[in-house]
Amino acid sequence: AQKITQTQPGMFVQEKEAVTLDCTYDTSDQSYGLFWYKQPSSGEMIFLIYQGSYDEQNATEGRYSLNFQKARKSTNLVISASQLGDSAMYFCAMREGNTGGFKTIFGAGTRLFVKA
Amino acid sequence: GAGVSQSPSNKVTEKGKDVELRCDPISGHTALYWYRQSLGQGLEFLIYFQGNSAPDKSGLPSDRFSAERTGGSVSTLTIQRTQQEDSAVYLCASSLRPAGGQDTQYFGPGTRLTVL
């Protein structure tokens, strides 16, 4: 079964607007971590933001924030005030605390295009 | 400080040959991961090392794939008798505290393997 689902293969956003990238996950563990990474065309994977399953507040890092809905098992990434440099692939990932060892499962990714 | 480094950055080989890919993790990071990313796809977990523990090899696709980590630092991923379907970018990542809490993986630039 798919553990991490990113349903948007591609997204377009106008520069300076906000955009939400969707991610749902499936786990039976109570303890897990959720990550978002950015991969520009150059290929490097850049860590953006983390949400722990026990964190009560939604994580924020600069222009990045998470809309974490534990009951729905979703952790959507919100990018505010989009910039041209935000054009990239975005991957959602999960590490299960109990049953998954320390393996991290990645989604298929969403390609974001920021329009000038 | 220095990030994760990988070598070579590009490798072209002929079908049937063996290849070795190298990863130097961030100094002090006890966990090391290998992933494979085929063109336009997400990351596929291959293998995980943590300190002196037995590695988690559950993601290796066949017995042609193996990996070592010497002295808890440098790791080598070996692919024997390469096939064209092995062509991909091989990414290495390391992390500091896999035992709990946020376990952010920091990625190297990858090795692009092309099997002719």
PDB file of C-alpha atoms in Angstrom:
ATOM      1  CA  ALA A   1       0.000   0.000   0.000  1.00  0.00           C
ATOM      2  CA  GLN A   2       1.176   3.502  -0.780  1.00  0.00           C
ATOM      3  CA  LYS A   3       2.432   5.067   2.432  1.00  0.00           C
ATOM      4  CA  ILE A   4       2.997   8.585   1.143  1.00  0.00           C
ATOM      5  CA  THR A   5       0.679  10.063  -1.465  1.00  0.00           C
ATOM      6  CA  GLN A   6       1.230  13.292  -3.331  1.00  0.00           C
ATOM      7  CA  THR A   7      -1.714  13.660  -5.670  1.00  0.00           C
ATOM      8  CA  GLN A   8      -0.525  16.728  -7.577  1.00  0.00           C
ATOM      9  CA  PRO A   9       2.064  15.801 -10.208  1.00  0.00           C
ATOM     10  CA  GLY A  10       2.367  19.471 -11.193  1.00  0.00           C
ATOM     11  CA  MET A  11       1.240  22.798  -9.811  1.00  0.00           C
ATOM     12  CA  PHE A  12       1.370  26.343 -11.162  1.00  0.00           C
ATOM     13  CA  VAL A  13       1.407  29.461  -9.005  1.00  0.00           C
ATOM     14  CA  GLN A  14       1.776  33.140  -9.776  1.00  0.00           C
ATOM     15  CA  GLU A  15       4.807  34.843  -8.280  1.00  0.00           C
ATOM     16  CA  LYS A  16       4.073  36.407  -4.869  1.00  0.00           C
ATOM     17  CA  GLU A  17       1.013  34.230  -4.302  1.00  0.00           C
ATOM     18  CA  ALA A  18       0.723  31.370  -1.816  1.00  0.00           C
ATOM     19  CA  VAL A  19       0.503  27.738  -2.858  1.00  0.00           C
ATOM     20  CA  THR A  20      -0.396  24.536  -1.023  1.00  0.00           C
ATOM     21  CA  LEU A  21       1.164  21.191  -1.901  1.00  0.00           C
ATOM     22  CA  ASP A  22      -0.774  18.183  -0.669  1.00  0.00           C
ATOM     23  CA  CYS A  23       0.560  15.116   1.101  1.00  0.00           C
ATOM     24  CA  THR A  24      -1.272  12.296   2.827  1.00  0.00           C
ATOM     25  CA  TYR A  25       0.329   9.403   4.631  1.00  0.00           C
ATOM     26  CA  ASP A  26      -0.584   6.040   6.032  1.00  0.00           C
ATOM     27  CA  THR A  27       0.818   4.586   9.218  1.00  0.00           C
ATOM     28  CA  SER A  28      -0.320   2.654  12.254  1.00  0.00           C
ATOM     29  CA  ASP A  29       2.511   4.018  14.393  1.00  0.00           C
ATOM     30  CA  GLN A  30       1.778   6.671  17.000  1.00  0.00           C
ATOM     31  CA  SER A  31       5.289   8.097  16.728  1.00  0.00           C
ATOM     32  CA  TYR A  32       6.469   9.277  13.320  1.00  0.00           C
ATOM     33  CA  GLY A  33       8.108  12.209  11.619  1.00  0.00           C
ATOM     34  CA  LEU A  34       7.090  14.030   8.467  1.00  0.00           C
ATOM     35  CA  PHE A  35       9.519  15.900   6.240  1.00  0.00           C
ATOM     36  CA  TRP A  36       9.418  18.067   3.153  1.00  0.00           C
ATOM     37  CA  TYR A  37      12.334  18.361   0.770  1.00  0.00           C
ATOM     38  CA  LYS A  38      12.886  20.574  -2.264  1.00  0.00           C
ATOM     39  CA  GLN A  39      14.780  19.337  -5.308  1.00  0.00           C
ATOM     40  CA  PRO A  40      15.690  22.038  -7.838  1.00  0.00           C
ATOM     41  CA  SER A  41      16.707  21.173 -11.369  1.00  0.00           C
ATOM     42  CA  SER A  42      20.311  20.959 -10.171  1.00  0.00           C
ATOM     43  CA  GLY A  43      19.341  17.759  -8.368  1.00  0.00           C
ATOM     44  CA  GLU A  44      20.301  18.352  -4.766  1.00  0.00           C
ATOM     45  CA  MET A  45      17.774  17.499  -2.068  1.00  0.00           C
ATOM     46  CA  ILE A  46      17.226  20.417   0.301  1.00  0.00           C
ATOM     47  CA  PHE A  47      15.520  19.895   3.663  1.00  0.00           C
ATOM     48  CA  LEU A  48      12.710  22.412   4.206  1.00  0.00           C
ATOM     49  CA  ILE A  49      10.600  21.595   7.243  1.00  0.00           C
ATOM     50  CA  TYR A  50       9.758  18.878   9.771  1.00  0.00           C
ATOM     51  CA  GLN A  51       6.658  17.933  11.758  1.00  0.00           C
ATOM     52  CA  GLY A  52       6.681  15.381  14.541  1.00  0.00           C
ATOM     53  CA  SER A  53       3.559  13.347  15.187  1.00  0.00           C
ATOM     54  CA  TYR A  54       3.355  14.623  18.761  1.00  0.00           C
ATOM     55  CA  ASP A  55       3.905  18.259  17.856  1.00  0.00           C
ATOM     56  CA  GLU A  56       0.774  20.209  18.673  1.00  0.00           C
ATOM     57  CA  GLN A  57       1.707  23.302  16.720  1.00  0.00           C
ATOM     58  CA  ASN A  58       1.995  23.394  12.958  1.00  0.00           C
ATOM     59  CA  ALA A  59       5.637  23.717  11.956  1.00  0.00           C
ATOM     60  CA  THR A  60       6.827  26.933  10.333  1.00  0.00           C
ATOM     61  CA  GLU A  61      10.158  27.865   8.751  1.00  0.00           C
ATOM     62  CA  GLY A  62      10.249  31.256   7.120  1.00  0.00           C
ATOM     63  CA  ARG A  63       7.936  31.179   4.107  1.00  0.00           C
ATOM     64  CA  TYR A  64       7.234  27.469   4.623  1.00  0.00           C
ATOM     65  CA  SER A  65       4.540  26.168   6.938  1.00  0.00           C
ATOM     66  CA  LEU A  66       2.714  22.907   7.386  1.00  0.00           C
ATOM     67  CA  ASN A  67      -0.999  22.358   7.684  1.00  0.00           C
ATOM     68  CA  PHE A  68      -0.784  19.204   9.797  1.00  0.00           C
ATOM     69  CA  GLN A  69      -4.090  17.397  10.245  1.00  0.00           C
ATOM     70  CA  LYS A  70      -3.301  14.276  12.220  1.00  0.00           C
ATOM     71  CA  ALA A  71      -6.785  12.783  12.149  1.00  0.00           C
ATOM     72  CA  ARG A  72      -6.829  13.081   8.359  1.00  0.00           C
ATOM     73  CA  LYS A  73      -3.220  11.935   8.106  1.00  0.00           C
ATOM     74  CA  SER A  74      -2.266  14.875   5.983  1.00  0.00           C
ATOM     75  CA  THR A  75       0.641  17.289   6.113  1.00  0.00           C
ATOM     76  CA  ASN A  76       0.250  19.890   3.397  1.00  0.00           C
ATOM     77  CA  LEU A  77       3.085  22.299   2.677  1.00  0.00           C
ATOM     78  CA  VAL A  78       2.174  25.960   2.313  1.00  0.00           C
ATOM     79  CA  ILE A  79       4.628  28.262   0.556  1.00  0.00           C
ATOM     80  CA  SER A  80       3.768  31.898   1.031  1.00  0.00           C
ATOM     81  CA  ALA A  81       4.816  34.737  -1.286  1.00  0.00           C
ATOM     82  CA  SER A  82       6.117  32.390  -4.001  1.00  0.00           C
ATOM     83  CA  GLN A  83       9.371  33.304  -5.705  1.00  0.00           C
ATOM     84  CA  LEU A  84      10.719  32.234  -9.078  1.00  0.00           C
ATOM     85  CA  GLY A  85      13.397  30.277  -7.249  1.00  0.00           C
ATOM     86  CA  ASP A  86      10.722  28.109  -5.653  1.00  0.00           C
ATOM     87  CA  SER A  87      10.235  26.324  -8.981  1.00  0.00           C
ATOM     88  CA  ALA A  88      11.345  22.775  -8.197  1.00  0.00           C
ATOM     89  CA  MET A  89      10.201  19.285  -7.253  1.00  0.00           C
ATOM     90  CA  TYR A  90       8.848  18.958  -3.725  1.00  0.00           C
ATOM     91  CA  PHE A  91       8.890  15.648  -1.878  1.00  0.00           C
ATOM     92  CA  CYS A  92       6.968  14.695   1.215  1.00  0.00           C
ATOM     93  CA  ALA A  93       8.515  11.954   3.355  1.00  0.00           C
ATOM     94  CA  MET A  94       7.720   9.967   6.485  1.00  0.00           C
ATOM     95  CA  ARG A  95       9.811   8.085   8.992  1.00  0.00           C
ATOM     96  CA  GLU A  96       7.856   5.656  11.143  1.00  0.00           C
ATOM     97  CA  GLY A  97       9.058   5.477  14.706  1.00  0.00           C
ATOM     98  CA  ASN A  98       8.137   1.964  15.716  1.00  0.00           C
ATOM     99  CA  THR A  99       7.456  -0.430  12.883  1.00  0.00           C
ATOM    100  CA  GLY A 100       9.478   1.144  10.120  1.00  0.00           C
ATOM    101  CA  GLY A 101      12.881   1.200  11.751  1.00  0.00           C
ATOM    102  CA  PHE A 102      14.578   4.308  10.527  1.00  0.00           C
ATOM    103  CA  LYS A 103      13.678   3.925   6.902  1.00  0.00           C
ATOM    104  CA  THR A 104      12.237   7.046   5.355  1.00  0.00           C
ATOM    105  CA  ILE A 105       9.573   6.683   2.680  1.00  0.00           C
ATOM    106  CA  PHE A 106       9.260   9.387   0.048  1.00  0.00           C
ATOM    107  CA  GLY A 107       6.263  10.379  -2.042  1.00  0.00           C
ATOM    108  CA  ALA A 108       6.381  10.657  -5.817  1.00  0.00           C
ATOM    109  CA  GLY A 109       6.744  14.427  -5.628  1.00  0.00           C
ATOM    110  CA  THR A 110       4.995  17.518  -6.930  1.00  0.00           C
ATOM    111  CA  ARG A 111       6.606  19.741  -9.532  1.00  0.00           C
ATOM    112  CA  LEU A 112       5.945  23.406  -8.775  1.00  0.00           C
ATOM    113  CA  PHE A 113       6.142  26.038 -11.492  1.00  0.00           C
ATOM    114  CA  VAL A 114       6.219  29.676 -10.390  1.00  0.00           C
ATOM    115  CA  LYS A 115       5.098  32.102 -13.097  1.00  0.00           C
ATOM    116  CA  ALA A 116       6.394  35.661 -13.341  1.00  0.00           C
TER     117      ALA A 116
ATOM    118  CA  GLY B   1      31.173  22.740   7.562  1.00  0.00           C
ATOM    119  CA  ALA B   2      31.442  20.171   4.805  1.00  0.00           C
ATOM    120  CA  GLY B   3      28.274  18.485   3.641  1.00  0.00           C
ATOM    121  CA  VAL B   4      27.745  14.991   2.319  1.00  0.00           C
ATOM    122  CA  SER B   5      29.990  14.297  -0.632  1.00  0.00           C
ATOM    123  CA  GLN B   6      29.640  11.621  -3.288  1.00  0.00           C
ATOM    124  CA  SER B   7      31.923  10.387  -6.008  1.00  0.00           C
ATOM    125  CA  PRO B   8      31.981  10.132  -8.892  1.00  0.00           C
ATOM    126  CA  SER B   9      29.396  12.715  -9.869  1.00  0.00           C
ATOM    127  CA  ASN B  10      28.799  10.879 -13.143  1.00  0.00           C
ATOM    128  CA  LYS B  11      29.545   7.310 -14.139  1.00  0.00           C
ATOM    129  CA  VAL B  12      28.996   5.739 -17.531  1.00  0.00           C
ATOM    130  CA  THR B  13      29.538   2.014 -17.755  1.00  0.00           C
ATOM    131  CA  GLU B  14      28.814  -0.870 -20.037  1.00  0.00           C
ATOM    132  CA  LYS B  15      26.202  -3.473 -19.284  1.00  0.00           C
ATOM    133  CA  GLY B  16      27.690  -6.314 -17.258  1.00  0.00           C
ATOM    134  CA  LYS B  17      30.439  -4.296 -15.604  1.00  0.00           C
ATOM    135  CA  ASP B  18      30.705  -3.685 -11.854  1.00  0.00           C
ATOM    136  CA  VAL B  19      30.593  -0.170 -10.408  1.00  0.00           C
ATOM    137  CA  GLU B  20      31.411   1.343  -7.022  1.00  0.00           C
ATOM    138  CA  LEU B  21      29.835   4.519  -5.748  1.00  0.00           C
ATOM    139  CA  ARG B  22      31.269   6.342  -2.755  1.00  0.00           C
ATOM    140  CA  CYS B  23      29.682   8.449  -0.048  1.00  0.00           C
ATOM    141  CA  ASP B  24      31.372  10.575   2.616  1.00  0.00           C
ATOM    142  CA  PRO B  25      28.823  11.556   5.264  1.00  0.00           C
ATOM    143  CA  ILE B  26      28.874  14.665   7.407  1.00  0.00           C
ATOM    144  CA  SER B  27      31.423  14.258  10.189  1.00  0.00           C
ATOM    145  CA  GLY B  28      29.791  12.979  13.373  1.00  0.00           C
ATOM    146  CA  HIS B  29      26.659  11.695  11.665  1.00  0.00           C
ATOM    147  CA  THR B  30      26.044   8.131  12.765  1.00  0.00           C
ATOM    148  CA  ALA B  31      23.355   7.216  10.255  1.00  0.00           C
ATOM    149  CA  LEU B  32      23.885   6.819   6.527  1.00  0.00           C
ATOM    150  CA  TYR B  33      21.303   6.077   3.848  1.00  0.00           C
ATOM    151  CA  TRP B  34      21.418   5.174   0.174  1.00  0.00           C
ATOM    152  CA  TYR B  35      18.547   5.952  -2.198  1.00  0.00           C
ATOM    153  CA  ARG B  36      17.970   5.530  -5.906  1.00  0.00           C
ATOM    154  CA  GLN B  37      16.084   8.055  -8.009  1.00  0.00           C
ATOM    155  CA  SER B  38      15.105   7.096 -11.519  1.00  0.00           C
ATOM    156  CA  LEU B  39      14.390   9.838 -14.047  1.00  0.00           C
ATOM    157  CA  GLY B  40      11.345  11.878 -12.990  1.00  0.00           C
ATOM    158  CA  GLN B  41      10.614   9.598 -10.051  1.00  0.00           C
ATOM    159  CA  GLY B  42      10.702   9.815  -6.288  1.00  0.00           C
ATOM    160  CA  LEU B  43      13.369   8.345  -4.055  1.00  0.00           C
ATOM    161  CA  GLU B  44      13.595   4.603  -3.547  1.00  0.00           C
ATOM    162  CA  PHE B  45      15.191   3.499  -0.261  1.00  0.00           C
ATOM    163  CA  LEU B  46      18.048   1.047  -0.717  1.00  0.00           C
ATOM    164  CA  ILE B  47      19.975   0.557   2.534  1.00  0.00           C
ATOM    165  CA  TYR B  48      20.539   2.161   5.930  1.00  0.00           C
ATOM    166  CA  PHE B  49      23.539   2.038   8.287  1.00  0.00           C
ATOM    167  CA  GLN B  50      23.471   3.078  11.923  1.00  0.00           C
ATOM    168  CA  GLY B  51      26.702   2.991  13.880  1.00  0.00           C
ATOM    169  CA  ASN B  52      27.938  -0.567  14.320  1.00  0.00           C
ATOM    170  CA  SER B  53      24.516  -2.169  14.006  1.00  0.00           C
ATOM    171  CA  ALA B  54      23.642  -4.544  11.201  1.00  0.00           C
ATOM    172  CA  PRO B  55      22.456  -2.519   8.216  1.00  0.00           C
ATOM    173  CA  ASP B  56      18.852  -2.459   7.062  1.00  0.00           C
ATOM    174  CA  LYS B  57      19.160  -3.926   3.580  1.00  0.00           C
ATOM    175  CA  SER B  58      15.446  -4.299   2.955  1.00  0.00           C
ATOM    176  CA  GLY B  59      15.430  -1.914   0.006  1.00  0.00           C
ATOM    177  CA  LEU B  60      18.165  -3.502  -2.084  1.00  0.00           C
ATOM    178  CA  PRO B  61      16.489  -4.585  -5.354  1.00  0.00           C
ATOM    179  CA  SER B  62      18.623  -7.649  -6.018  1.00  0.00           C
ATOM    180  CA  ASP B  63      21.695  -9.515  -4.808  1.00  0.00           C
ATOM    181  CA  ARG B  64      23.738  -7.609  -7.392  1.00  0.00           C
ATOM    182  CA  PHE B  65      23.551  -4.653  -5.017  1.00  0.00           C
ATOM    183  CA  SER B  66      25.645  -4.466  -1.858  1.00  0.00           C
ATOM    184  CA  ALA B  67      27.005  -1.760   0.405  1.00  0.00           C
ATOM    185  CA  GLU B  68      29.636  -1.392   3.064  1.00  0.00           C
ATOM    186  CA  ARG B  69      30.412   1.237   5.603  1.00  0.00           C
ATOM    187  CA  THR B  70      33.948   1.244   6.911  1.00  0.00           C
ATOM    188  CA  GLY B  71      34.816   2.643  10.317  1.00  0.00           C
ATOM    189  CA  GLY B  72      31.372   4.116  10.724  1.00  0.00           C
ATOM    190  CA  SER B  73      32.122   6.755   8.129  1.00  0.00           C
ATOM    191  CA  VAL B  74      32.656   6.302   4.399  1.00  0.00           C
ATOM    192  CA  SER B  75      30.255   4.031   2.547  1.00  0.00           C
ATOM    193  CA  THR B  76      30.566   2.269  -0.787  1.00  0.00           C
ATOM    194  CA  LEU B  77      27.604   1.037  -2.823  1.00  0.00           C
ATOM    195  CA  THR B  78      28.579  -1.693  -5.263  1.00  0.00           C
ATOM    196  CA  ILE B  79      26.492  -2.833  -8.206  1.00  0.00           C
ATOM    197  CA  GLN B  80      27.693  -6.000  -9.881  1.00  0.00           C
ATOM    198  CA  ARG B  81      26.931  -7.001 -13.455  1.00  0.00           C
ATOM    199  CA  THR B  82      25.136  -3.738 -14.134  1.00  0.00           C
ATOM    200  CA  GLN B  83      21.943  -3.715 -16.171  1.00  0.00           C
ATOM    201  CA  GLN B  84      20.379  -0.858 -18.126  1.00  0.00           C
ATOM    202  CA  GLU B  85      17.571  -0.600 -15.576  1.00  0.00           C
ATOM    203  CA  ASP B  86      20.206   0.302 -12.960  1.00  0.00           C
ATOM    204  CA  SER B  87      20.619   3.680 -14.673  1.00  0.00           C
ATOM    205  CA  ALA B  88      19.541   6.298 -12.144  1.00  0.00           C
ATOM    206  CA  VAL B  89      20.848   8.892  -9.736  1.00  0.00           C
ATOM    207  CA  TYR B  90      22.126   7.315  -6.537  1.00  0.00           C
ATOM    208  CA  LEU B  91      21.753   9.599  -3.555  1.00  0.00           C
ATOM    209  CA  CYS B  92      23.436   9.266  -0.202  1.00  0.00           C
ATOM    210  CA  ALA B  93      22.235  10.984   2.971  1.00  0.00           C
ATOM    211  CA  SER B  94      23.418  11.136   6.561  1.00  0.00           C
ATOM    212  CA  SER B  95      21.774  12.122   9.816  1.00  0.00           C
ATOM    213  CA  LEU B  96      22.832  12.827  13.363  1.00  0.00           C
ATOM    214  CA  ARG B  97      20.200  11.409  15.695  1.00  0.00           C
ATOM    215  CA  PRO B  98      18.193   8.582  14.226  1.00  0.00           C
ATOM    216  CA  ALA B  99      17.181   7.204  17.600  1.00  0.00           C
ATOM    217  CA  GLY B 100      14.346   9.604  18.084  1.00  0.00           C
ATOM    218  CA  GLY B 101      12.930  12.990  17.453  1.00  0.00           C
ATOM    219  CA  GLN B 102      13.728  14.910  14.319  1.00  0.00           C
ATOM    220  CA  ASP B 103      16.053  12.888  12.158  1.00  0.00           C
ATOM    221  CA  THR B 104      16.784  15.258   9.331  1.00  0.00           C
ATOM    222  CA  GLN B 105      18.690  13.620   6.532  1.00  0.00           C
ATOM    223  CA  TYR B 106      21.174  15.743   4.647  1.00  0.00           C
ATOM    224  CA  PHE B 107      21.768  14.656   1.098  1.00  0.00           C
ATOM    225  CA  GLY B 108      24.792  14.541  -1.120  1.00  0.00           C
ATOM    226  CA  PRO B 109      24.750  15.735  -4.733  1.00  0.00           C
ATOM    227  CA  GLY B 110      24.265  12.229  -6.058  1.00  0.00           C
ATOM    228  CA  THR B 111      26.013  10.023  -8.594  1.00  0.00           C
ATOM    229  CA  ARG B 112      24.361   9.787 -11.988  1.00  0.00           C
ATOM    230  CA  LEU B 113      24.876   6.247 -13.270  1.00  0.00           C
ATOM    231  CA  THR B 114      24.311   5.465 -16.925  1.00  0.00           C
ATOM    232  CA  VAL B 115      24.506   1.859 -18.083  1.00  0.00           C
ATOM    233  CA  LEU B 116      24.893   1.512 -21.841  1.00  0.00           C
TER     234      LEU B 116
END
